[in-house]
PDB file of C-alpha atoms in Angstrom:
ATOM      1  CA  UNK A  30     -26.424-116.851  80.228  1.00 45.00           C
ATOM      2  CA  UNK A  31     -28.232-114.874  77.549  1.00 49.00           C
ATOM      3  CA  UNK A  32     -25.962-113.189  75.051  1.00 51.00           C
ATOM      4  CA  UNK A  33     -26.837-109.846  73.485  1.00 49.00           C
ATOM      5  CA  UNK A  34     -26.674-109.516  69.755  1.00 49.00           C
ATOM      6  CA  UNK A  35     -24.386-106.812  68.457  1.00 48.00           C
ATOM      7  CA  UNK A  36     -25.338-105.327  65.088  1.00 47.00           C
ATOM      8  CA  UNK A  37     -22.372-105.080  62.749  1.00 46.00           C
ATOM      9  CA  UNK A  38     -21.277-101.561  62.000  1.00 45.00           C
ATOM     10  CA  UNK A  39     -21.758-102.128  58.292  1.00 44.00           C
ATOM     11  CA  UNK A  40     -25.385-103.249  58.628  1.00 44.00           C
ATOM     12  CA  UNK A  41     -27.743-100.394  57.653  1.00 45.00           C
ATOM     13  CA  UNK A  42     -30.253 -99.045  60.110  1.00 43.00           C
ATOM     14  CA  UNK A  43     -33.812-100.060  59.237  1.00 50.00           C
ATOM     15  CA  UNK A  44     -36.740 -97.618  59.436  1.00 42.00           C
ATOM     16  CA  UNK A  45     -40.460 -98.322  59.425  1.00 51.00           C
ATOM     17  CA  UNK A  46     -42.012 -98.797  55.964  1.00 55.00           C
ATOM     18  CA  UNK A  47     -43.040 -95.572  54.275  1.00 53.00           C
ATOM     19  CA  UNK A  48     -40.763 -93.351  56.343  1.00 49.00           C
ATOM     20  CA  UNK A  49     -38.196 -91.319  54.469  1.00 50.00           C
ATOM     21  CA  UNK A  50     -35.260 -89.225  55.552  1.00 42.00           C
ATOM     22  CA  UNK A  51     -34.863 -85.827  53.918  1.00 49.00           C
ATOM     23  CA  UNK A  52     -31.375 -84.723  53.064  1.00 46.00           C
ATOM     24  CA  UNK A  53     -30.840 -81.181  54.325  1.00 42.00           C
ATOM     25  CA  UNK A  54     -28.954 -79.055  51.801  1.00 50.00           C
ATOM     26  CA  UNK A  55     -25.692 -77.624  53.024  1.00 47.00           C
ATOM     27  CA  UNK A  56     -26.767 -74.039  52.300  1.00 52.00           C
ATOM     28  CA  UNK A  57     -29.904 -74.535  54.382  1.00 48.00           C
ATOM     29  CA  UNK A  58     -27.896 -75.892  57.307  1.00 45.00           C
ATOM     30  CA  UNK A  59     -25.509 -72.919  57.190  1.00 46.00           C
ATOM     31  CA  UNK A  60     -28.346 -70.395  57.067  1.00 49.00           C
ATOM     32  CA  UNK A  61     -30.181 -71.719  60.061  1.00 43.00           C
ATOM     33  CA  UNK A  62     -32.400 -74.352  58.463  1.00 49.00           C
ATOM     34  CA  UNK A  63     -36.087 -73.473  58.491  1.00 58.00           C
ATOM     35  CA  UNK A  64     -35.654 -70.432  60.775  1.00 75.00           C
ATOM     36  CA  UNK A  65     -37.191 -67.777  58.533  1.00 88.00           C
ATOM     37  CA  UNK A  66     -37.407 -64.054  59.164  1.00 89.00           C
ATOM     38  CA  UNK A  67     -41.012 -64.507  60.304  1.00 91.00           C
ATOM     39  CA  UNK A  68     -39.829 -67.038  62.902  1.00 90.00           C
ATOM     40  CA  UNK A  69     -37.195 -64.555  64.096  1.00 92.00           C
ATOM     41  CA  UNK A  70     -39.808 -61.823  64.449  1.00 93.00           C
ATOM     42  CA  UNK A  71     -42.047 -64.125  66.464  1.00 92.00           C
ATOM     43  CA  UNK A  72     -39.172 -65.131  68.728  1.00 92.00           C
ATOM     44  CA  UNK A  73     -38.073 -61.531  69.300  1.00 93.00           C
ATOM     45  CA  UNK A  74     -41.660 -60.497  70.038  1.00 94.00           C
ATOM     46  CA  UNK A  75     -41.869 -63.184  72.730  1.00 93.00           C
ATOM     47  CA  UNK A  76     -38.567 -62.005  74.207  1.00 93.00           C
ATOM     48  CA  UNK A  77     -39.471 -58.328  74.424  1.00 94.00           C
ATOM     49  CA  UNK A  78     -43.001 -59.080  75.641  1.00 91.00           C
ATOM     50  CA  UNK A  79     -41.817 -61.360  78.442  1.00 91.00           C
ATOM     51  CA  UNK A  80     -39.023 -59.115  79.726  1.00 90.00           C
ATOM     52  CA  UNK A  81     -40.197 -57.707  83.054  1.00 85.00           C
ATOM     53  CA  UNK A  82     -38.449 -54.434  82.347  1.00 87.00           C
ATOM     54  CA  UNK A  83     -40.536 -53.783  79.213  1.00 92.00           C
ATOM     55  CA  UNK A  84     -43.790 -53.079  81.030  1.00 91.00           C
ATOM     56  CA  UNK A  85     -42.062 -51.042  83.743  1.00 92.00           C
ATOM     57  CA  UNK A  86     -40.226 -48.913  81.187  1.00 91.00           C
ATOM     58  CA  UNK A  87     -43.335 -48.216  79.090  1.00 93.00           C
ATOM     59  CA  UNK A  88     -45.629 -47.398  82.008  1.00 93.00           C
ATOM     60  CA  UNK A  89     -42.961 -45.338  83.756  1.00 93.00           C
ATOM     61  CA  UNK A  90     -42.289 -43.359  80.582  1.00 94.00           C
ATOM     62  CA  UNK A  91     -45.974 -42.581  80.109  1.00 94.00           C
ATOM     63  CA  UNK A  92     -46.529 -41.589  83.752  1.00 94.00           C
ATOM     64  CA  UNK A  93     -43.439 -39.415  83.956  1.00 93.00           C
ATOM     65  CA  UNK A  94     -44.144 -37.629  80.669  1.00 92.00           C
ATOM     66  CA  UNK A  95     -47.735 -36.870  81.682  1.00 93.00           C
ATOM     67  CA  UNK A  96     -46.656 -35.589  85.092  1.00 93.00           C
ATOM     68  CA  UNK A  97     -43.916 -33.424  83.613  1.00 93.00           C
ATOM     69  CA  UNK A  98     -46.354 -31.992  81.058  1.00 93.00           C
ATOM     70  CA  UNK A  99     -48.748 -31.021  83.840  1.00 92.00           C
ATOM     71  CA  UNK A 100     -45.982 -29.398  85.903  1.00 92.00           C
ATOM     72  CA  UNK A 101     -44.502 -27.547  82.929  1.00 91.00           C
ATOM     73  CA  UNK A 102     -47.894 -26.384  81.729  1.00 91.00           C
ATOM     74  CA  UNK A 103     -48.916 -25.065  85.130  1.00 91.00           C
ATOM     75  CA  UNK A 104     -45.574 -23.386  85.813  1.00 90.00           C
ATOM     76  CA  UNK A 105     -45.241 -21.809  82.359  1.00 88.00           C
ATOM     77  CA  UNK A 106     -48.877 -20.706  82.403  1.00 86.00           C
ATOM     78  CA  UNK A 107     -48.447 -18.926  85.724  1.00 87.00           C
ATOM     79  CA  UNK A 108     -45.267 -17.192  84.525  1.00 88.00           C
ATOM     80  CA  UNK A 109     -46.614 -16.107  81.133  1.00 86.00           C
ATOM     81  CA  UNK A 110     -48.392 -12.986  82.408  1.00 81.00           C
ATOM     82  CA  UNK A 111     -45.160 -11.665  83.931  1.00 83.00           C
ATOM     83  CA  UNK A 112     -43.040 -12.168  80.820  1.00 87.00           C
ATOM     84  CA  UNK A 113     -41.799  -9.331  78.649  1.00 86.00           C
ATOM     85  CA  UNK A 114     -43.127  -8.836  75.111  1.00 87.00           C
ATOM     86  CA  UNK A 115     -40.155 -10.613  73.519  1.00 86.00           C
ATOM     87  CA  UNK A 116     -40.495 -13.654  75.774  1.00 83.00           C
ATOM     88  CA  UNK A 117     -44.251 -13.799  75.195  1.00 84.00           C
ATOM     89  CA  UNK A 118     -43.682 -13.711  71.419  1.00 84.00           C
ATOM     90  CA  UNK A 119     -41.216 -16.615  71.691  1.00 85.00           C
ATOM     91  CA  UNK A 120     -43.433 -18.645  74.038  1.00 90.00           C
ATOM     92  CA  UNK A 121     -43.741 -22.213  72.730  1.00 91.00           C
ATOM     93  CA  UNK A 122     -46.784 -24.095  74.072  1.00 93.00           C
ATOM     94  CA  UNK A 123     -45.932 -27.217  72.072  1.00 94.00           C
ATOM     95  CA  UNK A 124     -42.415 -27.600  73.457  1.00 93.00           C
ATOM     96  CA  UNK A 125     -43.726 -26.836  76.952  1.00 92.00           C
ATOM     97  CA  UNK A 126     -46.110 -29.784  76.903  1.00 93.00           C
ATOM     98  CA  UNK A 127     -43.766 -32.232  75.133  1.00 94.00           C
ATOM     99  CA  UNK A 128     -40.690 -31.609  77.281  1.00 91.00           C
ATOM    100  CA  UNK A 129     -41.031 -35.127  78.653  1.00 91.00           C
ATOM    101  CA  UNK A 130     -39.355 -36.464  75.520  1.00 93.00           C
ATOM    102  CA  UNK A 131     -35.998 -35.657  77.154  1.00 92.00           C
ATOM    103  CA  UNK A 132     -36.507 -38.475  79.643  1.00 92.00           C
ATOM    104  CA  UNK A 133     -38.562 -40.687  77.320  1.00 95.00           C
ATOM    105  CA  UNK A 134     -35.634 -40.851  74.897  1.00 96.00           C
ATOM    106  CA  UNK A 135     -33.484 -42.293  77.673  1.00 95.00           C
ATOM    107  CA  UNK A 136     -36.045 -44.872  78.804  1.00 95.00           C
ATOM    108  CA  UNK A 137     -36.863 -46.070  75.287  1.00 96.00           C
ATOM    109  CA  UNK A 138     -33.168 -46.040  74.416  1.00 96.00           C
ATOM    110  CA  UNK A 139     -32.637 -48.216  77.487  1.00 95.00           C
ATOM    111  CA  UNK A 140     -35.367 -50.572  76.273  1.00 96.00           C
ATOM    112  CA  UNK A 141     -33.600 -50.803  72.926  1.00 96.00           C
ATOM    113  CA  UNK A 142     -30.328 -51.577  74.644  1.00 95.00           C
ATOM    114  CA  UNK A 143     -31.931 -54.252  76.831  1.00 94.00           C
ATOM    115  CA  UNK A 144     -33.237 -56.056  73.762  1.00 94.00           C
ATOM    116  CA  UNK A 145     -29.673 -57.200  73.101  1.00 94.00           C
ATOM    117  CA  UNK A 146     -27.695 -56.637  76.326  1.00 94.00           C
ATOM    118  CA  UNK A 147     -30.108 -58.778  78.358  1.00 92.00           C
ATOM    119  CA  UNK A 148     -29.259 -61.709  76.085  1.00 92.00           C
ATOM    120  CA  UNK A 149     -25.548 -61.129  76.485  1.00 90.00           C
ATOM    121  CA  UNK A 150     -25.953 -60.873  80.256  1.00 89.00           C
ATOM    122  CA  UNK A 151     -27.893 -64.137  80.514  1.00 88.00           C
ATOM    123  CA  UNK A 152     -25.784 -65.791  77.762  1.00 88.00           C
ATOM    124  CA  UNK A 153     -28.947 -66.712  75.854  1.00 90.00           C
ATOM    125  CA  UNK A 154     -27.393 -64.984  72.851  1.00 90.00           C
ATOM    126  CA  UNK A 155     -25.434 -68.210  72.304  1.00 90.00           C
ATOM    127  CA  UNK A 156     -28.582 -70.273  71.788  1.00 90.00           C
ATOM    128  CA  UNK A 157     -30.118 -67.497  69.680  1.00 90.00           C
ATOM    129  CA  UNK A 158     -27.193 -67.473  67.268  1.00 89.00           C
ATOM    130  CA  UNK A 159     -27.017 -71.274  67.267  1.00 88.00           C
ATOM    131  CA  UNK A 160     -30.664 -71.382  66.171  1.00 87.00           C
ATOM    132  CA  UNK A 161     -30.264 -68.559  63.639  1.00 88.00           C
ATOM    133  CA  UNK A 162     -26.659 -68.247  62.459  1.00 87.00           C
ATOM    134  CA  UNK A 163     -27.709 -65.496  60.022  1.00 89.00           C
ATOM    135  CA  UNK A 164     -26.773 -62.599  62.309  1.00 91.00           C
ATOM    136  CA  UNK A 165     -28.138 -59.893  60.048  1.00 91.00           C
ATOM    137  CA  UNK A 166     -31.538 -61.564  60.293  1.00 93.00           C
ATOM    138  CA  UNK A 167     -31.324 -61.627  64.096  1.00 94.00           C
ATOM    139  CA  UNK A 168     -30.423 -57.949  64.469  1.00 95.00           C
ATOM    140  CA  UNK A 169     -32.967 -56.830  61.863  1.00 95.00           C
ATOM    141  CA  UNK A 170     -35.775 -58.725  63.591  1.00 96.00           C
ATOM    142  CA  UNK A 171     -34.807 -57.145  66.906  1.00 96.00           C
ATOM    143  CA  UNK A 172     -34.961 -53.686  65.285  1.00 97.00           C
ATOM    144  CA  UNK A 173     -38.363 -54.320  63.655  1.00 97.00           C
ATOM    145  CA  UNK A 174     -39.944 -55.592  66.876  1.00 97.00           C
ATOM    146  CA  UNK A 175     -38.434 -52.727  68.857  1.00 97.00           C
ATOM    147  CA  UNK A 176     -39.875 -50.131  66.464  1.00 97.00           C
ATOM    148  CA  UNK A 177     -43.251 -51.890  66.624  1.00 96.00           C
ATOM    149  CA  UNK A 178     -43.209 -51.265  70.396  1.00 96.00           C
ATOM    150  CA  UNK A 179     -41.394 -47.917  70.617  1.00 96.00           C
ATOM    151  CA  UNK A 180     -43.257 -46.020  67.883  1.00 97.00           C
ATOM    152  CA  UNK A 181     -46.810 -46.557  69.267  1.00 96.00           C
ATOM    153  CA  UNK A 182     -45.472 -45.868  72.757  1.00 96.00           C
ATOM    154  CA  UNK A 183     -43.888 -42.639  71.523  1.00 96.00           C
ATOM    155  CA  UNK A 184     -47.169 -41.591  69.912  1.00 96.00           C
ATOM    156  CA  UNK A 185     -49.114 -42.242  73.108  1.00 96.00           C
ATOM    157  CA  UNK A 186     -46.507 -40.460  75.237  1.00 96.00           C
ATOM    158  CA  UNK A 187     -46.579 -37.433  72.910  1.00 96.00           C
ATOM    159  CA  UNK A 188     -50.378 -37.370  72.682  1.00 96.00           C
ATOM    160  CA  UNK A 189     -50.915 -37.648  76.439  1.00 96.00           C
ATOM    161  CA  UNK A 190     -48.224 -35.067  77.149  1.00 95.00           C
ATOM    162  CA  UNK A 191     -49.785 -32.689  74.636  1.00 95.00           C
ATOM    163  CA  UNK A 192     -53.319 -33.029  76.010  1.00 95.00           C
ATOM    164  CA  UNK A 193     -52.252 -32.703  79.649  1.00 95.00           C
ATOM    165  CA  UNK A 194     -49.884 -29.811  78.977  1.00 94.00           C
ATOM    166  CA  UNK A 195     -52.325 -27.836  76.852  1.00 94.00           C
ATOM    167  CA  UNK A 196     -55.074 -28.311  79.437  1.00 93.00           C
ATOM    168  CA  UNK A 197     -52.734 -26.898  82.100  1.00 92.00           C
ATOM    169  CA  UNK A 198     -51.814 -23.924  79.894  1.00 92.00           C
ATOM    170  CA  UNK A 199     -55.467 -23.250  79.114  1.00 90.00           C
ATOM    171  CA  UNK A 200     -56.375 -23.358  82.782  1.00 89.00           C
ATOM    172  CA  UNK A 201     -53.664 -20.783  83.547  1.00 86.00           C
ATOM    173  CA  UNK A 202     -54.840 -18.462  80.781  1.00 85.00           C
ATOM    174  CA  UNK A 203     -51.683 -18.862  78.681  1.00 89.00           C
ATOM    175  CA  UNK A 204     -51.513 -19.435  74.910  1.00 89.00           C
ATOM    176  CA  UNK A 205     -52.282 -23.037  74.028  1.00 90.00           C
ATOM    177  CA  UNK A 206     -52.890 -25.228  71.004  1.00 91.00           C
ATOM    178  CA  UNK A 207     -55.745 -27.429  69.846  1.00 91.00           C
ATOM    179  CA  UNK A 208     -55.237 -30.975  68.634  1.00 90.00           C
ATOM    180  CA  UNK A 209     -56.414 -29.916  65.159  1.00 88.00           C
ATOM    181  CA  UNK A 210     -53.555 -27.414  64.769  1.00 89.00           C
ATOM    182  CA  UNK A 211     -50.941 -28.442  62.200  1.00 88.00           C
ATOM    183  CA  UNK A 212     -47.974 -27.936  64.499  1.00 93.00           C
ATOM    184  CA  UNK A 213     -49.692 -30.050  67.151  1.00 94.00           C
ATOM    185  CA  UNK A 214     -50.124 -33.012  64.815  1.00 94.00           C
ATOM    186  CA  UNK A 215     -46.563 -32.601  63.572  1.00 95.00           C
ATOM    187  CA  UNK A 216     -45.241 -32.547  67.132  1.00 95.00           C
ATOM    188  CA  UNK A 217     -47.161 -35.673  68.161  1.00 96.00           C
ATOM    189  CA  UNK A 218     -46.257 -37.678  65.057  1.00 96.00           C
ATOM    190  CA  UNK A 219     -42.688 -36.387  65.064  1.00 96.00           C
ATOM    191  CA  UNK A 220     -42.373 -37.127  68.760  1.00 96.00           C
ATOM    192  CA  UNK A 221     -43.350 -40.745  68.122  1.00 97.00           C
ATOM    193  CA  UNK A 222     -40.822 -41.026  65.307  1.00 97.00           C
ATOM    194  CA  UNK A 223     -38.081 -39.408  67.378  1.00 98.00           C
ATOM    195  CA  UNK A 224     -38.635 -41.769  70.302  1.00 97.00           C
ATOM    196  CA  UNK A 225     -38.606 -44.777  67.959  1.00 97.00           C
ATOM    197  CA  UNK A 226     -35.254 -43.548  66.636  1.00 98.00           C
ATOM    198  CA  UNK A 227     -34.036 -43.192  70.219  1.00 97.00           C
ATOM    199  CA  UNK A 228     -34.947 -46.839  70.800  1.00 97.00           C
ATOM    200  CA  UNK A 229     -32.985 -47.894  67.714  1.00 97.00           C
ATOM    201  CA  UNK A 230     -30.053 -45.771  68.889  1.00 97.00           C
ATOM    202  CA  UNK A 231     -30.085 -47.693  72.171  1.00 97.00           C
ATOM    203  CA  UNK A 232     -30.235 -50.993  70.271  1.00 97.00           C
ATOM    204  CA  UNK A 233     -27.203 -50.007  68.206  1.00 97.00           C
ATOM    205  CA  UNK A 234     -25.265 -48.967  71.308  1.00 96.00           C
ATOM    206  CA  UNK A 235     -26.187 -52.173  73.114  1.00 95.00           C
ATOM    207  CA  UNK A 236     -25.073 -54.281  70.162  1.00 95.00           C
ATOM    208  CA  UNK A 237     -21.670 -52.582  70.128  1.00 95.00           C
ATOM    209  CA  UNK A 238     -21.094 -52.207  73.884  1.00 94.00           C
ATOM    210  CA  UNK A 239     -22.936 -55.369  75.081  1.00 92.00           C
ATOM    211  CA  UNK A 240     -23.231 -53.977  78.628  1.00 92.00           C
ATOM    212  CA  UNK A 241     -26.455 -52.572  80.070  1.00 93.00           C
ATOM    213  CA  UNK A 242     -24.680 -50.245  82.502  1.00 93.00           C
ATOM    214  CA  UNK A 243     -22.328 -48.847  79.871  1.00 95.00           C
ATOM    215  CA  UNK A 244     -25.213 -48.433  77.426  1.00 95.00           C
ATOM    216  CA  UNK A 245     -27.245 -46.383  79.923  1.00 94.00           C
ATOM    217  CA  UNK A 246     -24.220 -44.234  80.758  1.00 94.00           C
ATOM    218  CA  UNK A 247     -23.561 -43.562  77.083  1.00 95.00           C
ATOM    219  CA  UNK A 248     -27.214 -42.710  76.464  1.00 95.00           C
ATOM    220  CA  UNK A 249     -27.159 -40.127  79.249  1.00 94.00           C
ATOM    221  CA  UNK A 250     -23.967 -38.603  77.911  1.00 94.00           C
ATOM    222  CA  UNK A 251     -25.029 -38.438  74.266  1.00 94.00           C
ATOM    223  CA  UNK A 252     -28.646 -37.387  74.729  1.00 94.00           C
ATOM    224  CA  UNK A 253     -28.619 -35.233  77.864  1.00 93.00           C
ATOM    225  CA  UNK A 254     -25.140 -34.182  79.007  1.00 94.00           C
ATOM    226  CA  UNK A 255     -23.975 -32.870  75.631  1.00 93.00           C
ATOM    227  CA  UNK A 256     -27.273 -31.046  75.153  1.00 90.00           C
ATOM    228  CA  UNK A 257     -27.006 -29.411  78.565  1.00 90.00           C
ATOM    229  CA  UNK A 258     -23.438 -28.189  78.044  1.00 91.00           C
ATOM    230  CA  UNK A 259     -23.697 -27.245  74.365  1.00 90.00           C
ATOM    231  CA  UNK A 260     -24.295 -23.518  75.074  1.00 87.00           C
ATOM    232  CA  UNK A 261     -21.145 -23.429  77.208  1.00 89.00           C
ATOM    233  CA  UNK A 262     -18.880 -24.777  74.476  1.00 90.00           C
ATOM    234  CA  UNK A 263     -16.568 -22.188  72.934  1.00 89.00           C
ATOM    235  CA  UNK A 264     -17.304 -20.317  69.696  1.00 84.00           C
ATOM    236  CA  UNK A 265     -18.061 -22.238  66.545  1.00 88.00           C
ATOM    237  CA  UNK A 266     -17.978 -25.601  68.311  1.00 92.00           C
ATOM    238  CA  UNK A 267     -20.890 -24.598  70.515  1.00 90.00           C
ATOM    239  CA  UNK A 268     -22.859 -23.317  67.531  1.00 91.00           C
ATOM    240  CA  UNK A 269     -22.222 -26.496  65.563  1.00 94.00           C
ATOM    241  CA  UNK A 270     -23.220 -28.790  68.439  1.00 94.00           C
ATOM    242  CA  UNK A 271     -26.363 -26.742  69.175  1.00 92.00           C
ATOM    243  CA  UNK A 272     -27.383 -27.024  65.520  1.00 93.00           C
ATOM    244  CA  UNK A 273     -26.238 -30.435  64.286  1.00 95.00           C
ATOM    245  CA  UNK A 274     -25.857 -32.696  67.311  1.00 96.00           C
ATOM    246  CA  UNK A 275     -28.409 -35.415  66.397  1.00 96.00           C
ATOM    247  CA  UNK A 276     -30.519 -35.452  69.607  1.00 96.00           C
ATOM    248  CA  UNK A 277     -30.649 -31.621  69.620  1.00 95.00           C
ATOM    249  CA  UNK A 278     -31.450 -31.423  65.910  1.00 96.00           C
ATOM    250  CA  UNK A 279     -34.070 -34.168  66.176  1.00 96.00           C
ATOM    251  CA  UNK A 280     -35.674 -32.488  69.181  1.00 95.00           C
ATOM    252  CA  UNK A 281     -36.714 -29.565  66.963  1.00 95.00           C
ATOM    253  CA  UNK A 282     -39.607 -31.733  65.782  1.00 96.00           C
ATOM    254  CA  UNK A 283     -41.479 -31.071  69.049  1.00 94.00           C
ATOM    255  CA  UNK A 284     -41.188 -27.272  68.892  1.00 94.00           C
ATOM    256  CA  UNK A 285     -43.614 -24.758  67.413  1.00 91.00           C
ATOM    257  CA  UNK A 286     -41.404 -21.653  67.637  1.00 86.00           C
ATOM    258  CA  UNK A 287     -38.711 -21.887  64.943  1.00 83.00           C
ATOM    259  CA  UNK A 288     -35.286 -20.525  65.883  1.00 86.00           C
ATOM    260  CA  UNK A 289     -33.695 -19.253  62.632  1.00 87.00           C
ATOM    261  CA  UNK A 290     -30.252 -20.338  63.859  1.00 87.00           C
ATOM    262  CA  UNK A 291     -31.351 -23.984  64.201  1.00 91.00           C
ATOM    263  CA  UNK A 292     -32.498 -26.615  61.726  1.00 94.00           C
ATOM    264  CA  UNK A 293     -36.119 -26.869  60.647  1.00 94.00           C
ATOM    265  CA  UNK A 294     -38.128 -29.588  62.455  1.00 95.00           C
ATOM    266  CA  UNK A 295     -38.166 -32.223  59.706  1.00 96.00           C
ATOM    267  CA  UNK A 296     -34.593 -31.466  58.652  1.00 96.00           C
ATOM    268  CA  UNK A 297     -33.454 -31.939  62.246  1.00 96.00           C
ATOM    269  CA  UNK A 298     -35.315 -35.237  62.480  1.00 97.00           C
ATOM    270  CA  UNK A 299     -33.583 -36.271  59.263  1.00 97.00           C
ATOM    271  CA  UNK A 300     -30.197 -35.646  60.886  1.00 97.00           C
ATOM    272  CA  UNK A 301     -31.223 -37.852  63.802  1.00 97.00           C
ATOM    273  CA  UNK A 302     -32.430 -40.585  61.424  1.00 97.00           C
ATOM    274  CA  UNK A 303     -29.161 -40.446  59.483  1.00 97.00           C
ATOM    275  CA  UNK A 304     -27.142 -40.808  62.666  1.00 97.00           C
ATOM    276  CA  UNK A 305     -29.209 -43.818  63.748  1.00 97.00           C
ATOM    277  CA  UNK A 306     -28.792 -45.420  60.311  1.00 97.00           C
ATOM    278  CA  UNK A 307     -25.007 -45.068  60.563  1.00 97.00           C
ATOM    279  CA  UNK A 308     -25.032 -46.482  64.090  1.00 96.00           C
ATOM    280  CA  UNK A 309     -27.163 -49.458  63.046  1.00 97.00           C
ATOM    281  CA  UNK A 310     -24.788 -50.150  60.162  1.00 96.00           C
ATOM    282  CA  UNK A 311     -21.827 -50.113  62.548  1.00 96.00           C
ATOM    283  CA  UNK A 312     -23.719 -52.328  64.999  1.00 96.00           C
ATOM    284  CA  UNK A 313     -24.477 -54.853  62.249  1.00 95.00           C
ATOM    285  CA  UNK A 314     -20.818 -54.951  61.177  1.00 95.00           C
ATOM    286  CA  UNK A 315     -19.664 -55.555  64.759  1.00 94.00           C
ATOM    287  CA  UNK A 316     -22.447 -58.053  65.472  1.00 93.00           C
ATOM    288  CA  UNK A 317     -21.458 -60.150  62.442  1.00 90.00           C
ATOM    289  CA  UNK A 318     -17.734 -60.315  63.193  1.00 89.00           C
ATOM    290  CA  UNK A 319     -17.519 -60.560  66.963  1.00 84.00           C
ATOM    291  CA  UNK A 320     -17.880 -63.791  68.920  1.00 78.00           C
ATOM    292  CA  UNK A 321     -20.966 -64.277  71.060  1.00 69.00           C
TER     293      UNK A 321
END
């Protein structure tokens, strides 16, 4: 019978000539080895590009915003002739055509939430954090890739809504704006920035809540329900919410008629940006400390 040879435990393992083993520093092992920020960005880009919901959300947002701009433009244009002098003076063609941002903020906020909640739902977040233990790097790369998708989408949504809405207003004989007007360019650029902030807001919520359903519910409450009921709130509370509630304040960027009781467009967008920055800071703190 042929006996197998057992190598003693103390005998060193031999490697082919010329081959060397590299000792990995402890700090490198703890920080995720060679997984750099560029690698994280590439990985997050693949994730968001291959999610089936991404394309549906972006195309649905664009189609809905264009359709709503056409409906609003036609309806407001037909009603303009019957308005009183005060209502005609306060008529806002920019806000009329960009009203679709109310829904676009929900859809892009949902996309931001899905960037992280989809990983928690499928439990792929475990392998993500095993590959890149540096959690701040993971969340930052998700935010950068999300903005790279949401900001151009917001610009396109705002531009298409503006062109469709102004064409409808012009056809109805109502006041309308040209693309070269300063308020038009501000509304389109500001609309893109606002929708990118809405996406980051959804990402922050998703990182804290970790549930897609709860994230969507919270988005509706924060961005639509509060805005709808703000005028009904009593006294000073209603005035404060109507002026400083971040989605309401940020929405001033897509208006041409300035209400003296509300914040200026860029100041309102600054309030929204500050709120998102605070939320992202809270999300990062929770993301670092909580188990996957």
